[in-house]
């Protein structure tokens, strides 16, 4: 008391002593709100890259995909059975470009991912004729499976089922007749269908193979 009077400083009252901790608490709360305001925007949304998706690359999806078959394969080894999964996937852009791939892994998602990567490396192109159909009839063979494809007029739709329908849809063909002969194994059906589609040729390609030159346009003929 004597020292405070000596330095001309009035002694602190009980109310001021109690108010100091409260003021310190309000200051820390305000600082916390300030940090929160910096971390979050209006409505509590995070402002960093993790919250609002900034800095994340959105890959454009070029091909539609469809899983045809997932098989569980068990191999007996010295320590027991080793289980793996096999995935058969078909992809396409709906404009005549399609592909298929086979992937194997210990987990189903990894097998599908490998199959998609293999399908992108194994792409084919088919010419789509007027009416969203194929240019001519063809028969594809693989193993004990035969797949027959025949053009159809507009409005017919896809007269196909199973793996054949999946490939034709993803390739962009909308009107066609098809028939499977022999084995219905999905892997063989996919490969036979791809073999049949790879036989398709346009009028210009046939003219070039027969006569060594492309057909002249109507304007040139006139």
Tab-separated table of C-alpha atoms in Angstrom:
chain	number	residue	atom	x	y	z
A	1	UNK	CA	0.000	0.000	0.000
A	2	UNK	CA	2.788	2.348	0.940
A	3	UNK	CA	4.685	1.585	-2.269
A	4	UNK	CA	1.604	2.339	-4.417
A	5	UNK	CA	1.070	5.696	-2.670
A	6	UNK	CA	4.779	6.410	-2.985
A	7	UNK	CA	4.634	5.982	-6.771
A	8	UNK	CA	1.389	8.043	-7.025
A	9	UNK	CA	-0.514	4.976	-8.221
A	10	UNK	CA	-3.955	4.394	-6.806
A	11	UNK	CA	-4.590	0.885	-5.493
A	12	UNK	CA	-6.738	-1.346	-7.720
A	13	UNK	CA	-10.227	-1.959	-6.458
A	14	UNK	CA	-11.857	-5.411	-6.210
A	15	UNK	CA	-14.122	-4.673	-9.245
A	16	UNK	CA	-11.128	-3.829	-11.458
A	17	UNK	CA	-9.315	-6.996	-10.374
A	18	UNK	CA	-12.360	-9.100	-11.357
A	19	UNK	CA	-12.815	-7.256	-14.664
A	20	UNK	CA	-9.261	-7.977	-15.898
A	21	UNK	CA	-9.746	-11.772	-16.375
A	22	UNK	CA	-13.083	-11.131	-18.089
A	23	UNK	CA	-11.485	-8.676	-20.518
A	24	UNK	CA	-8.706	-11.153	-21.244
A	25	UNK	CA	-11.300	-13.837	-21.977
A	26	UNK	CA	-13.216	-11.554	-24.362
A	27	UNK	CA	-9.949	-10.671	-26.152
A	28	UNK	CA	-9.042	-14.348	-26.633
A	29	UNK	CA	-12.575	-15.109	-27.857
A	30	UNK	CA	-12.342	-12.249	-30.350
A	31	UNK	CA	-8.991	-13.580	-31.535
A	32	UNK	CA	-10.546	-16.997	-31.962
A	33	UNK	CA	-13.382	-15.514	-33.979
A	34	UNK	CA	-10.840	-13.686	-36.102
A	35	UNK	CA	-8.967	-16.883	-36.855
A	36	UNK	CA	-12.226	-18.611	-37.653
A	37	UNK	CA	-13.193	-15.783	-39.988
A	38	UNK	CA	-9.924	-16.209	-41.801
A	39	UNK	CA	-10.388	-19.983	-42.093
A	40	UNK	CA	-14.073	-19.858	-43.009
A	41	UNK	CA	-15.999	-17.574	-45.318
A	42	UNK	CA	-19.653	-16.624	-45.199
A	43	UNK	CA	-21.856	-19.497	-44.184
A	44	UNK	CA	-18.966	-21.389	-42.557
A	45	UNK	CA	-17.354	-22.486	-45.837
A	46	UNK	CA	-13.655	-23.242	-45.761
A	47	UNK	CA	-11.491	-20.920	-47.818
A	48	UNK	CA	-8.534	-23.236	-48.285
A	49	UNK	CA	-8.062	-25.582	-51.259
A	50	UNK	CA	-9.380	-28.620	-49.394
A	51	UNK	CA	-12.755	-27.115	-48.585
A	52	UNK	CA	-13.815	-25.324	-51.779
A	53	UNK	CA	-12.140	-27.580	-54.350
A	54	UNK	CA	-9.583	-24.999	-55.513
A	55	UNK	CA	-6.473	-26.489	-57.016
A	56	UNK	CA	-8.225	-29.747	-57.824
A	57	UNK	CA	-8.024	-30.864	-61.454
A	58	UNK	CA	-11.355	-32.078	-62.836
A	59	UNK	CA	-10.683	-34.574	-65.598
A	60	UNK	CA	-13.095	-34.512	-68.505
A	61	UNK	CA	-14.771	-37.851	-69.032
A	62	UNK	CA	-14.111	-38.845	-72.634
A	63	UNK	CA	-15.626	-42.331	-72.610
A	64	UNK	CA	-18.635	-43.999	-71.069
A	65	UNK	CA	-17.862	-47.296	-69.399
A	66	UNK	CA	-19.681	-50.452	-68.452
A	67	UNK	CA	-18.542	-53.468	-66.442
A	68	UNK	CA	-19.473	-56.637	-68.322
A	69	UNK	CA	-18.257	-59.262	-65.889
A	70	UNK	CA	-16.446	-59.637	-62.560
A	71	UNK	CA	-15.079	-63.097	-61.807
A	72	UNK	CA	-13.658	-64.427	-58.544
A	73	UNK	CA	-10.693	-66.697	-59.127
A	74	UNK	CA	-9.076	-68.772	-56.373
A	75	UNK	CA	-5.679	-70.347	-56.823
A	76	UNK	CA	-4.431	-73.000	-54.414
A	77	UNK	CA	-0.869	-72.356	-53.284
A	78	UNK	CA	1.351	-73.812	-50.583
A	79	UNK	CA	-0.015	-71.559	-47.832
A	80	UNK	CA	-3.674	-71.919	-48.852
A	81	UNK	CA	-5.905	-70.265	-51.416
A	82	UNK	CA	-5.081	-66.973	-53.090
A	83	UNK	CA	-8.224	-65.136	-54.187
A	84	UNK	CA	-8.132	-62.626	-57.028
A	85	UNK	CA	-10.754	-60.832	-59.126
A	86	UNK	CA	-10.988	-60.431	-62.890
A	87	UNK	CA	-12.958	-57.561	-64.464
A	88	UNK	CA	-14.080	-57.207	-68.085
A	89	UNK	CA	-14.901	-53.611	-69.021
A	90	UNK	CA	-16.150	-51.991	-72.244
A	91	UNK	CA	-15.804	-48.249	-72.997
A	92	UNK	CA	-16.958	-45.999	-75.852
A	93	UNK	CA	-17.598	-42.389	-76.834
A	94	UNK	CA	-20.901	-42.974	-78.660
A	95	UNK	CA	-19.382	-41.745	-81.942
A	96	UNK	CA	-17.917	-44.936	-83.342
A	97	UNK	CA	-14.939	-45.323	-81.020
A	98	UNK	CA	-14.949	-48.189	-78.512
A	99	UNK	CA	-12.654	-50.611	-76.717
A	100	UNK	CA	-12.513	-53.385	-74.166
A	101	UNK	CA	-10.057	-54.449	-71.498
A	102	UNK	CA	-9.399	-57.132	-68.919
A	103	UNK	CA	-7.927	-56.417	-65.469
A	104	UNK	CA	-6.861	-58.645	-62.591
A	105	UNK	CA	-6.202	-57.720	-58.964
A	106	UNK	CA	-6.776	-58.759	-55.380
A	107	UNK	CA	-9.503	-56.097	-54.997
A	108	UNK	CA	-12.489	-55.401	-57.247
A	109	UNK	CA	-11.896	-51.604	-57.626
A	110	UNK	CA	-8.272	-52.191	-58.580
A	111	UNK	CA	-9.293	-54.826	-61.124
A	112	UNK	CA	-11.800	-52.410	-62.713
A	113	UNK	CA	-9.198	-49.646	-62.776
A	114	UNK	CA	-6.703	-51.900	-64.565
A	115	UNK	CA	-9.398	-53.017	-67.015
A	116	UNK	CA	-10.236	-49.390	-67.870
A	117	UNK	CA	-6.564	-48.619	-68.480
A	118	UNK	CA	-6.283	-51.670	-70.740
A	119	UNK	CA	-9.452	-50.675	-72.627
A	120	UNK	CA	-8.065	-47.208	-73.367
A	121	UNK	CA	-4.991	-48.839	-74.883
A	122	UNK	CA	-7.144	-51.249	-76.916
A	123	UNK	CA	-9.399	-48.912	-78.904
A	124	UNK	CA	-11.226	-49.555	-82.192
A	125	UNK	CA	-13.109	-47.393	-84.682
A	126	UNK	CA	-16.253	-48.372	-86.596
A	127	UNK	CA	-17.932	-46.404	-89.375
A	128	UNK	CA	-21.560	-45.563	-88.559
A	129	UNK	CA	-23.829	-45.458	-91.607
A	130	UNK	CA	-26.905	-43.329	-92.178
A	131	UNK	CA	-29.629	-44.255	-89.697
A	132	UNK	CA	-27.112	-44.981	-86.903
A	133	UNK	CA	-26.446	-48.503	-88.105
A	134	UNK	CA	-23.556	-50.503	-89.541
A	135	UNK	CA	-22.574	-50.351	-93.188
A	136	UNK	CA	-23.120	-54.030	-94.044
A	137	UNK	CA	-23.551	-57.501	-92.568
A	138	UNK	CA	-20.642	-59.260	-90.875
A	139	UNK	CA	-19.910	-62.388	-88.873
A	140	UNK	CA	-17.352	-62.322	-86.064
A	141	UNK	CA	-15.640	-65.439	-84.724
A	142	UNK	CA	-13.745	-66.101	-81.538
A	143	UNK	CA	-13.291	-69.580	-80.134
A	144	UNK	CA	-16.637	-71.395	-80.102
A	145	UNK	CA	-18.585	-68.119	-80.391
A	146	UNK	CA	-19.985	-66.509	-83.534
A	147	UNK	CA	-21.709	-63.109	-83.572
A	148	UNK	CA	-23.745	-62.024	-86.615
A	149	UNK	CA	-24.479	-58.323	-87.203
A	150	UNK	CA	-26.868	-56.931	-89.823
A	151	UNK	CA	-27.935	-53.349	-90.639
A	152	UNK	CA	-31.441	-52.281	-89.639
A	153	UNK	CA	-33.625	-49.313	-90.696
A	154	UNK	CA	-34.123	-46.322	-88.428
A	155	UNK	CA	-36.549	-46.988	-85.595
A	156	UNK	CA	-35.660	-50.664	-85.226
A	157	UNK	CA	-33.506	-50.214	-82.147
A	158	UNK	CA	-30.868	-52.577	-80.810
A	159	UNK	CA	-31.986	-56.154	-81.389
A	160	UNK	CA	-29.198	-57.495	-79.212
A	161	UNK	CA	-28.609	-58.589	-75.675
A	162	UNK	CA	-25.888	-59.040	-73.096
A	163	UNK	CA	-22.358	-58.059	-73.980
A	164	UNK	CA	-23.237	-57.405	-77.645
A	165	UNK	CA	-25.744	-54.741	-76.659
A	166	UNK	CA	-23.280	-53.053	-74.301
A	167	UNK	CA	-20.627	-52.721	-77.018
A	168	UNK	CA	-23.072	-51.453	-79.652
A	169	UNK	CA	-24.560	-48.860	-77.284
A	170	UNK	CA	-21.169	-47.479	-76.286
A	171	UNK	CA	-20.017	-47.451	-79.926
A	172	UNK	CA	-23.006	-45.260	-80.877
A	173	UNK	CA	-24.967	-47.777	-82.983
A	174	UNK	CA	-28.730	-47.459	-82.422
A	175	UNK	CA	-30.327	-49.703	-85.076
A	176	UNK	CA	-29.058	-53.208	-85.774
A	177	UNK	CA	-29.945	-56.890	-85.860
A	178	UNK	CA	-27.675	-59.375	-84.097
A	179	UNK	CA	-27.501	-63.074	-83.315
A	180	UNK	CA	-25.102	-65.156	-81.207
A	181	UNK	CA	-24.232	-68.689	-82.265
A	182	UNK	CA	-22.353	-71.210	-80.164
A	183	UNK	CA	-20.850	-70.370	-76.764
A	184	UNK	CA	-22.342	-67.500	-74.729
A	185	UNK	CA	-19.211	-66.884	-72.663
A	186	UNK	CA	-19.085	-63.113	-72.159
A	187	UNK	CA	-15.388	-62.765	-72.904
A	188	UNK	CA	-15.746	-64.693	-76.164
A	189	UNK	CA	-18.889	-62.726	-77.100
A	190	UNK	CA	-17.099	-59.407	-76.580
A	191	UNK	CA	-14.122	-60.440	-78.697
A	192	UNK	CA	-16.334	-61.898	-81.449
A	193	UNK	CA	-18.402	-58.697	-81.568
A	194	UNK	CA	-15.281	-56.575	-81.818
A	195	UNK	CA	-14.026	-58.821	-84.623
A	196	UNK	CA	-17.316	-58.381	-86.503
A	197	UNK	CA	-17.261	-54.596	-86.101
A	198	UNK	CA	-13.657	-54.447	-87.273
A	199	UNK	CA	-14.772	-55.969	-90.609
A	200	UNK	CA	-17.061	-53.040	-91.387
A	201	UNK	CA	-15.974	-50.976	-94.389
A	202	UNK	CA	-17.356	-47.832	-95.927
A	203	UNK	CA	-18.202	-47.337	-99.615
A	204	UNK	CA	-15.080	-45.230	-100.070
A	205	UNK	CA	-12.852	-47.936	-98.595
A	206	UNK	CA	-14.324	-50.601	-100.888
A	207	UNK	CA	-13.838	-48.395	-103.950
A	208	UNK	CA	-10.276	-47.695	-102.931
A	209	UNK	CA	-9.511	-51.404	-102.491
A	210	UNK	CA	-11.137	-52.395	-105.812
A	211	UNK	CA	-10.035	-49.638	-108.139
A	212	UNK	CA	-7.181	-48.002	-106.272
A	213	UNK	CA	-8.924	-44.633	-106.061
A	214	UNK	CA	-11.666	-43.022	-104.060
A	215	UNK	CA	-15.056	-42.369	-105.751
A	216	UNK	CA	-15.552	-38.940	-107.233
A	217	UNK	CA	-17.946	-36.531	-105.605
A	218	UNK	CA	-21.250	-35.680	-107.239
A	219	UNK	CA	-20.055	-32.169	-108.010
A	220	UNK	CA	-17.087	-33.527	-109.947
A	221	UNK	CA	-19.270	-35.985	-111.847
A	222	UNK	CA	-21.620	-33.236	-112.964
